[in-house]
């Protein structure tokens, strides 16, 4: 089993009960925490920035409180800290897969996950577009489903 790097959307959903995908993140975390999970400087900084921004989180807190919350989260069992150990100029994905500025962070986090022999855990289905069909790195990405599959809805 490989360690999963939680992207900032997963961290925010996990920490904030008001997040639309809080329950999804909690369920995923409960089922997968024991296999190991990670944060990195980029996801930690983004967590504090977003958690202290009332435009994004209605019940946002001051940065100091967000740092305290982050400290509580990373103190949970099986956490690993991954340093930024690769350069953005050496990302492990084809440069042609980057088609917009919003993909740069995702590409870096996915590359860091590949470098660490782990996987990127995200709610963002769009990240899959960074991996060309047949990519050997498909296993380095786990998209957590946010919707109930159609079959399950019928019951």
Coordinates of C-alpha atoms in Angstrom, one line a residue, residues 3-151:
X3 CA 1.2 6.6 1.2
X4 CA -1.3 9.2 -0.1
X5 CA -0.5 12.9 -0.4
X6 CA -3.7 14.7 0.4
X7 CA -4.2 17.7 -1.8
X8 CA -5.4 20.9 -0.2
X9 CA -9.0 20.2 -1.3
X10 CA -8.9 17.0 0.7
X11 CA -7.3 18.7 3.7
X12 CA -9.9 21.4 3.7
X13 CA -12.8 19.0 3.3
X14 CA -11.4 16.9 6.1
X15 CA -11.0 19.7 8.5
X16 CA -14.0 21.9 7.9
X17 CA -17.5 20.4 8.7
X18 CA -19.1 23.2 6.6
X19 CA -17.3 21.9 3.4
X20 CA -19.7 20.3 0.9
X21 CA -17.5 17.2 0.8
X22 CA -16.6 16.9 4.5
X23 CA -18.4 13.6 5.0
X24 CA -16.8 12.2 1.8
X25 CA -13.4 13.2 3.1
X26 CA -14.0 11.8 6.6
X27 CA -15.2 8.5 5.2
X28 CA -12.2 8.2 2.9
X29 CA -9.8 9.1 5.7
X30 CA -11.3 6.6 8.2
X31 CA -11.0 3.8 5.6
X32 CA -7.5 4.8 4.4
X33 CA -5.6 6.6 7.2
X34 CA -3.8 3.4 8.4
X35 CA -2.0 3.0 5.0
X36 CA -0.3 6.3 5.6
X37 CA -1.0 9.8 4.4
X38 CA 1.1 12.8 3.8
X39 CA 1.3 16.6 3.5
X40 CA 4.0 18.7 2.1
X41 CA 4.9 22.4 2.4
X42 CA 2.7 23.4 -0.5
X43 CA -0.4 21.7 0.8
X44 CA 0.2 22.9 4.4
X45 CA 0.7 26.6 3.3
X46 CA -2.4 26.4 1.1
X47 CA -4.4 24.9 4.0
X48 CA -3.5 27.8 6.3
X49 CA -4.2 30.4 3.6
X50 CA -7.6 29.0 2.7
X51 CA -8.6 28.2 6.3
X52 CA -8.1 31.9 7.1
X53 CA -9.9 33.3 4.1
X54 CA -13.6 34.1 4.8
X55 CA -14.3 34.4 1.1
X56 CA -13.7 30.6 0.8
X57 CA -14.5 29.3 4.3
X58 CA -17.4 31.2 5.9
X59 CA -16.3 30.3 9.4
X60 CA -12.6 31.0 8.6
X61 CA -10.1 31.5 11.5
X62 CA -7.0 33.7 11.9
X63 CA -3.8 32.3 10.4
X64 CA -2.5 31.4 13.9
X65 CA -5.6 29.3 14.6
X66 CA -5.3 27.7 11.2
X67 CA -1.7 26.7 12.0
X68 CA -2.9 25.2 15.3
X69 CA -5.6 23.2 13.4
X70 CA -3.0 22.1 10.9
X71 CA -0.8 20.9 13.8
X72 CA -3.7 18.9 15.2
X73 CA -4.3 17.3 11.8
X74 CA -0.7 16.3 11.1
X75 CA -0.5 14.9 14.6
X76 CA -3.0 12.2 13.6
X77 CA -1.7 8.7 13.3
X78 CA 0.2 7.6 10.2
X79 CA 1.0 11.1 8.9
X80 CA 4.2 11.6 6.9
X81 CA 5.7 14.9 5.9
X82 CA 7.1 15.0 2.4
X83 CA 9.6 17.8 1.8
X84 CA 9.6 19.5 -1.5
X85 CA 12.2 17.2 -2.9
X86 CA 11.8 17.8 -6.6
X87 CA 12.1 21.0 -8.7
X88 CA 9.1 22.3 -10.7
X89 CA 11.5 22.3 -13.7
X90 CA 11.8 18.5 -13.3
X91 CA 8.2 17.5 -12.9
X92 CA 7.6 13.9 -14.0
X93 CA 4.7 14.6 -16.4
X94 CA 4.8 15.5 -20.1
X95 CA 4.9 19.3 -20.4
X96 CA 2.3 19.1 -23.1
X97 CA -0.2 17.9 -20.5
X98 CA -0.1 21.4 -18.9
X99 CA -2.7 23.4 -20.7
X100 CA -3.5 26.1 -18.1
X101 CA -2.1 27.9 -15.1
X102 CA -4.5 26.1 -12.7
X103 CA -2.8 22.8 -13.5
X104 CA 0.7 23.8 -12.3
X105 CA 0.2 23.0 -8.6
X106 CA -1.6 19.8 -9.5
X107 CA 1.2 18.7 -11.8
X108 CA 3.8 19.4 -9.1
X109 CA 1.8 17.5 -6.4
X110 CA 1.3 14.5 -8.7
X111 CA 5.0 14.5 -9.6
X112 CA 5.9 14.7 -5.9
X113 CA 3.7 11.7 -5.3
X114 CA 5.3 9.8 -8.1
X115 CA 8.8 10.7 -6.8
X116 CA 7.8 9.5 -3.3
X117 CA 6.3 6.3 -4.7
X118 CA 3.0 7.3 -3.3
X119 CA -0.2 8.6 -4.7
X120 CA -2.0 12.0 -4.8
X121 CA -5.4 11.9 -3.1
X122 CA -7.9 14.4 -4.5
X123 CA -11.5 15.2 -5.1
X124 CA -10.7 16.9 -8.4
X125 CA -11.5 14.7 -11.3
X126 CA -9.8 17.1 -13.7
X127 CA -6.3 16.1 -12.5
X128 CA -6.6 12.9 -14.4
X129 CA -6.2 15.0 -17.6
X130 CA -2.5 15.5 -16.6
X131 CA -1.9 11.8 -17.3
X132 CA -2.0 10.7 -20.9
X133 CA -3.8 7.5 -21.8
X134 CA -1.7 4.5 -20.9
X135 CA 0.6 6.5 -18.6
X136 CA 2.5 4.2 -16.2
X137 CA 1.7 6.8 -13.5
X138 CA -2.1 6.3 -13.4
X139 CA -1.6 4.4 -10.1
X140 CA -0.1 7.5 -8.5
X141 CA -3.5 9.3 -8.6
X142 CA -6.6 8.5 -6.5
X143 CA -9.7 10.5 -7.2
X144 CA -12.1 10.2 -4.3
X145 CA -15.7 10.0 -5.7
X146 CA -17.9 12.8 -4.5
X147 CA -21.2 11.5 -5.9
X148 CA -23.2 8.4 -5.2
X149 CA -23.0 6.1 -8.2
X150 CA -26.2 5.9 -10.2
X151 CA -26.8 2.2 -9.1

